[in-house]
Amino acid sequence: MIAIRSDLRILVAARPVDFRRGMDSLAMLVSETLRENPFSGALFVFRSKRMDRVKILAWDGSGLVLYYKRLETSRFTWPPIRDGVVTLSAAELTLLLDGLNWTTLVPQRVQRPLRAG
């Protein structure tokens, strides 16, 4: 189980990856292609070419964790294919993993209070 905190950095590799890749290969991809530290505590999300599978790589403080999910009858909603990364919020990742269209999520703007009370 991945605890998805609201302050967690969630980075999606915008291009599909070969899903035969394991933890070490994905960690190398994070370092070399995404130019990020795979041991930073961020979640790194990877998509398959068929769009029905997702892998998430994370460092939990004691080791690398690889989460894998396959949708049985539908596809995940992914950002357009391009180079680089796309940043998601915790809410958007939760919707994506549930197989829902996270791109229709419209965050409610909340004005910061000037004082308590």
JSON list of C-alpha atoms in Angstrom, two decimals:
[
{"chain": "A", "resi": 1, "resn": "MET", "atom": "CA", "xyz": [0.00, 0.00, 0.00]},
{"chain": "A", "resi": 2, "resn": "ILE", "atom": "CA", "xyz": [1.30, 3.42, -0.94]},
{"chain": "A", "resi": 3, "resn": "ALA", "atom": "CA", "xyz": [0.43, 6.27, 1.40]},
{"chain": "A", "resi": 4, "resn": "ILE", "atom": "CA", "xyz": [-0.37, 9.17, -0.91]},
{"chain": "A", "resi": 5, "resn": "ARG", "atom": "CA", "xyz": [0.14, 12.32, 1.13]},
{"chain": "A", "resi": 6, "resn": "SER", "atom": "CA", "xyz": [-1.01, 15.66, -0.27]},
{"chain": "A", "resi": 7, "resn": "ASP", "atom": "CA", "xyz": [2.57, 17.03, -0.15]},
{"chain": "A", "resi": 8, "resn": "LEU", "atom": "CA", "xyz": [4.07, 14.05, -2.01]},
{"chain": "A", "resi": 9, "resn": "ARG", "atom": "CA", "xyz": [5.84, 14.76, -5.31]},
{"chain": "A", "resi": 10, "resn": "ILE", "atom": "CA", "xyz": [4.28, 12.60, -8.04]},
{"chain": "A", "resi": 11, "resn": "LEU", "atom": "CA", "xyz": [6.06, 12.56, -11.40]},
{"chain": "A", "resi": 12, "resn": "VAL", "atom": "CA", "xyz": [4.70, 10.76, -14.47]},
{"chain": "A", "resi": 13, "resn": "ALA", "atom": "CA", "xyz": [7.11, 9.79, -17.23]},
{"chain": "A", "resi": 14, "resn": "ALA", "atom": "CA", "xyz": [5.28, 11.19, -20.24]},
{"chain": "A", "resi": 15, "resn": "ARG", "atom": "CA", "xyz": [6.54, 8.51, -22.66]},
{"chain": "A", "resi": 16, "resn": "PRO", "atom": "CA", "xyz": [5.53, 4.84, -22.35]},
{"chain": "A", "resi": 17, "resn": "VAL", "atom": "CA", "xyz": [8.24, 2.47, -21.09]},
{"chain": "A", "resi": 18, "resn": "ASP", "atom": "CA", "xyz": [9.06, -1.17, -21.75]},
{"chain": "A", "resi": 19, "resn": "PHE", "atom": "CA", "xyz": [7.14, -2.98, -19.00]},
{"chain": "A", "resi": 20, "resn": "ARG", "atom": "CA", "xyz": [9.73, -5.73, -18.81]},
{"chain": "A", "resi": 21, "resn": "ARG", "atom": "CA", "xyz": [11.83, -3.22, -16.86]},
{"chain": "A", "resi": 22, "resn": "GLY", "atom": "CA", "xyz": [12.25, -3.93, -13.17]},
{"chain": "A", "resi": 23, "resn": "MET", "atom": "CA", "xyz": [13.11, -1.75, -10.18]},
{"chain": "A", "resi": 24, "resn": "ASP", "atom": "CA", "xyz": [16.77, -1.17, -10.95]},
{"chain": "A", "resi": 25, "resn": "SER", "atom": "CA", "xyz": [16.15, -0.41, -14.61]},
{"chain": "A", "resi": 26, "resn": "LEU", "atom": "CA", "xyz": [13.35, 2.03, -13.76]},
{"chain": "A", "resi": 27, "resn": "ALA", "atom": "CA", "xyz": [15.54, 3.70, -11.11]},
{"chain": "A", "resi": 28, "resn": "MET", "atom": "CA", "xyz": [18.23, 4.17, -13.76]},
{"chain": "A", "resi": 29, "resn": "LEU", "atom": "CA", "xyz": [15.61, 5.63, -16.12]},
{"chain": "A", "resi": 30, "resn": "VAL", "atom": "CA", "xyz": [14.56, 8.09, -13.39]},
{"chain": "A", "resi": 31, "resn": "SER", "atom": "CA", "xyz": [18.18, 9.19, -12.94]},
{"chain": "A", "resi": 32, "resn": "GLU", "atom": "CA", "xyz": [19.27, 9.36, -16.55]},
{"chain": "A", "resi": 33, "resn": "THR", "atom": "CA", "xyz": [16.14, 10.31, -18.50]},
{"chain": "A", "resi": 34, "resn": "LEU", "atom": "CA", "xyz": [14.01, 12.20, -15.99]},
{"chain": "A", "resi": 35, "resn": "ARG", "atom": "CA", "xyz": [17.05, 13.73, -14.23]},
{"chain": "A", "resi": 36, "resn": "GLU", "atom": "CA", "xyz": [15.56, 13.01, -10.81]},
{"chain": "A", "resi": 37, "resn": "ASN", "atom": "CA", "xyz": [16.78, 11.12, -7.74]},
{"chain": "A", "resi": 38, "resn": "PRO", "atom": "CA", "xyz": [14.89, 7.80, -7.46]},
{"chain": "A", "resi": 39, "resn": "PHE", "atom": "CA", "xyz": [15.70, 7.74, -3.72]},
{"chain": "A", "resi": 40, "resn": "SER", "atom": "CA", "xyz": [14.15, 11.16, -3.01]},
{"chain": "A", "resi": 41, "resn": "GLY", "atom": "CA", "xyz": [10.86, 9.79, -1.66]},
{"chain": "A", "resi": 42, "resn": "ALA", "atom": "CA", "xyz": [8.87, 10.99, -4.68]},
{"chain": "A", "resi": 43, "resn": "LEU", "atom": "CA", "xyz": [6.60, 8.63, -6.62]},
{"chain": "A", "resi": 44, "resn": "PHE", "atom": "CA", "xyz": [7.63, 7.94, -10.22]},
{"chain": "A", "resi": 45, "resn": "VAL", "atom": "CA", "xyz": [4.77, 6.75, -12.39]},
{"chain": "A", "resi": 46, "resn": "PHE", "atom": "CA", "xyz": [5.32, 4.82, -15.63]},
{"chain": "A", "resi": 47, "resn": "ARG", "atom": "CA", "xyz": [2.80, 3.91, -18.32]},
{"chain": "A", "resi": 48, "resn": "SER", "atom": "CA", "xyz": [2.66, 1.00, -20.73]},
{"chain": "A", "resi": 49, "resn": "LYS", "atom": "CA", "xyz": [2.18, 1.35, -24.48]},
{"chain": "A", "resi": 50, "resn": "ARG", "atom": "CA", "xyz": [-1.24, -0.32, -24.24]},
{"chain": "A", "resi": 51, "resn": "MET", "atom": "CA", "xyz": [-2.31, 2.27, -21.60]},
{"chain": "A", "resi": 52, "resn": "ASP", "atom": "CA", "xyz": [-3.88, -0.41, -19.39]},
{"chain": "A", "resi": 53, "resn": "ARG", "atom": "CA", "xyz": [-0.93, -0.83, -17.00]},
{"chain": "A", "resi": 54, "resn": "VAL", "atom": "CA", "xyz": [0.91, 1.39, -14.57]},
{"chain": "A", "resi": 55, "resn": "LYS", "atom": "CA", "xyz": [4.09, 0.95, -12.53]},
{"chain": "A", "resi": 56, "resn": "ILE", "atom": "CA", "xyz": [5.01, 3.21, -9.64]},
{"chain": "A", "resi": 57, "resn": "LEU", "atom": "CA", "xyz": [8.54, 3.32, -8.26]},
{"chain": "A", "resi": 58, "resn": "ALA", "atom": "CA", "xyz": [9.10, 4.71, -4.76]},
{"chain": "A", "resi": 59, "resn": "TRP", "atom": "CA", "xyz": [11.76, 4.78, -2.05]},
{"chain": "A", "resi": 60, "resn": "ASP", "atom": "CA", "xyz": [10.14, 4.11, 1.33]},
{"chain": "A", "resi": 61, "resn": "GLY", "atom": "CA", "xyz": [13.18, 4.82, 3.49]},
{"chain": "A", "resi": 62, "resn": "SER", "atom": "CA", "xyz": [14.42, 1.24, 3.64]},
{"chain": "A", "resi": 63, "resn": "GLY", "atom": "CA", "xyz": [14.25, 0.11, 0.01]},
{"chain": "A", "resi": 64, "resn": "LEU", "atom": "CA", "xyz": [12.75, 0.56, -3.42]},
{"chain": "A", "resi": 65, "resn": "VAL", "atom": "CA", "xyz": [9.09, -0.38, -3.84]},
{"chain": "A", "resi": 66, "resn": "LEU", "atom": "CA", "xyz": [7.54, -1.25, -7.20]},
{"chain": "A", "resi": 67, "resn": "TYR", "atom": "CA", "xyz": [3.75, -1.06, -7.46]},
{"chain": "A", "resi": 68, "resn": "TYR", "atom": "CA", "xyz": [2.06, -2.55, -10.55]},
{"chain": "A", "resi": 69, "resn": "LYS", "atom": "CA", "xyz": [-1.56, -2.35, -11.62]},
{"chain": "A", "resi": 70, "resn": "ARG", "atom": "CA", "xyz": [-3.41, -3.59, -14.70]},
{"chain": "A", "resi": 71, "resn": "LEU", "atom": "CA", "xyz": [-6.96, -2.58, -15.58]},
{"chain": "A", "resi": 72, "resn": "GLU", "atom": "CA", "xyz": [-8.98, -5.52, -16.83]},
{"chain": "A", "resi": 73, "resn": "THR", "atom": "CA", "xyz": [-11.58, -3.88, -19.05]},
{"chain": "A", "resi": 74, "resn": "SER", "atom": "CA", "xyz": [-10.48, -0.31, -19.68]},
{"chain": "A", "resi": 75, "resn": "ARG", "atom": "CA", "xyz": [-7.47, 1.98, -20.00]},
{"chain": "A", "resi": 76, "resn": "PHE", "atom": "CA", "xyz": [-5.90, 4.59, -17.80]},
{"chain": "A", "resi": 77, "resn": "THR", "atom": "CA", "xyz": [-6.26, 8.25, -18.76]},
{"chain": "A", "resi": 78, "resn": "TRP", "atom": "CA", "xyz": [-2.75, 9.51, -19.48]},
{"chain": "A", "resi": 79, "resn": "PRO", "atom": "CA", "xyz": [-1.32, 12.90, -20.38]},
{"chain": "A", "resi": 80, "resn": "PRO", "atom": "CA", "xyz": [-0.27, 13.35, -24.03]},
{"chain": "A", "resi": 81, "resn": "ILE", "atom": "CA", "xyz": [2.93, 11.54, -25.05]},
{"chain": "A", "resi": 82, "resn": "ARG", "atom": "CA", "xyz": [5.90, 13.89, -25.07]},
{"chain": "A", "resi": 83, "resn": "ASP", "atom": "CA", "xyz": [9.37, 14.12, -23.56]},
{"chain": "A", "resi": 84, "resn": "GLY", "atom": "CA", "xyz": [9.86, 14.87, -19.90]},
{"chain": "A", "resi": 85, "resn": "VAL", "atom": "CA", "xyz": [7.59, 14.49, -16.92]},
{"chain": "A", "resi": 86, "resn": "VAL", "atom": "CA", "xyz": [4.13, 15.53, -15.87]},
{"chain": "A", "resi": 87, "resn": "THR", "atom": "CA", "xyz": [3.43, 16.38, -12.24]},
{"chain": "A", "resi": 88, "resn": "LEU", "atom": "CA", "xyz": [0.23, 15.09, -10.66]},
{"chain": "A", "resi": 89, "resn": "SER", "atom": "CA", "xyz": [-1.45, 15.93, -7.38]},
{"chain": "A", "resi": 90, "resn": "ALA", "atom": "CA", "xyz": [-2.32, 13.21, -4.88]},
{"chain": "A", "resi": 91, "resn": "ALA", "atom": "CA", "xyz": [-5.99, 13.53, -5.88]},
{"chain": "A", "resi": 92, "resn": "GLU", "atom": "CA", "xyz": [-5.17, 13.17, -9.60]},
{"chain": "A", "resi": 93, "resn": "LEU", "atom": "CA", "xyz": [-3.05, 10.04, -8.93]},
{"chain": "A", "resi": 94, "resn": "THR", "atom": "CA", "xyz": [-5.84, 8.50, -6.86]},
{"chain": "A", "resi": 95, "resn": "LEU", "atom": "CA", "xyz": [-8.31, 9.05, -9.72]},
{"chain": "A", "resi": 96, "resn": "LEU", "atom": "CA", "xyz": [-5.82, 7.70, -12.28]},
{"chain": "A", "resi": 97, "resn": "LEU", "atom": "CA", "xyz": [-5.24, 4.51, -10.25]},
{"chain": "A", "resi": 98, "resn": "ASP", "atom": "CA", "xyz": [-9.00, 4.02, -9.94]},
{"chain": "A", "resi": 99, "resn": "GLY", "atom": "CA", "xyz": [-9.24, 4.11, -13.74]},
{"chain": "A", "resi": 100, "resn": "LEU", "atom": "CA", "xyz": [-11.11, 7.42, -13.74]},
{"chain": "A", "resi": 101, "resn": "ASN", "atom": "CA", "xyz": [-10.53, 10.42, -15.99]},
{"chain": "A", "resi": 102, "resn": "TRP", "atom": "CA", "xyz": [-8.41, 12.65, -13.75]},
{"chain": "A", "resi": 103, "resn": "THR", "atom": "CA", "xyz": [-8.09, 15.32, -16.46]},
{"chain": "A", "resi": 104, "resn": "THR", "atom": "CA", "xyz": [-11.64, 16.50, -15.72]},
{"chain": "A", "resi": 105, "resn": "LEU", "atom": "CA", "xyz": [-10.73, 17.27, -12.11]},
{"chain": "A", "resi": 106, "resn": "VAL", "atom": "CA", "xyz": [-11.14, 20.96, -11.42]},
{"chain": "A", "resi": 107, "resn": "PRO", "atom": "CA", "xyz": [-9.54, 21.96, -8.12]},
{"chain": "A", "resi": 108, "resn": "GLN", "atom": "CA", "xyz": [-11.57, 24.31, -5.98]},
{"chain": "A", "resi": 109, "resn": "ARG", "atom": "CA", "xyz": [-9.73, 27.58, -5.37]},
{"chain": "A", "resi": 110, "resn": "VAL", "atom": "CA", "xyz": [-9.50, 28.35, -1.69]},
{"chain": "A", "resi": 111, "resn": "GLN", "atom": "CA", "xyz": [-8.43, 31.80, -0.62]},
{"chain": "A", "resi": 112, "resn": "ARG", "atom": "CA", "xyz": [-5.96, 31.77, 2.26]},
{"chain": "A", "resi": 113, "resn": "PRO", "atom": "CA", "xyz": [-7.47, 33.38, 5.39]},
{"chain": "A", "resi": 114, "resn": "LEU", "atom": "CA", "xyz": [-5.76, 36.53, 6.58]},
{"chain": "A", "resi": 115, "resn": "ARG", "atom": "CA", "xyz": [-6.41, 35.70, 10.23]},
{"chain": "A", "resi": 116, "resn": "ALA", "atom": "CA", "xyz": [-7.97, 33.04, 12.42]},
{"chain": "A", "resi": 117, "resn": "GLY", "atom": "CA", "xyz": [-11.52, 33.37, 13.61]}
]
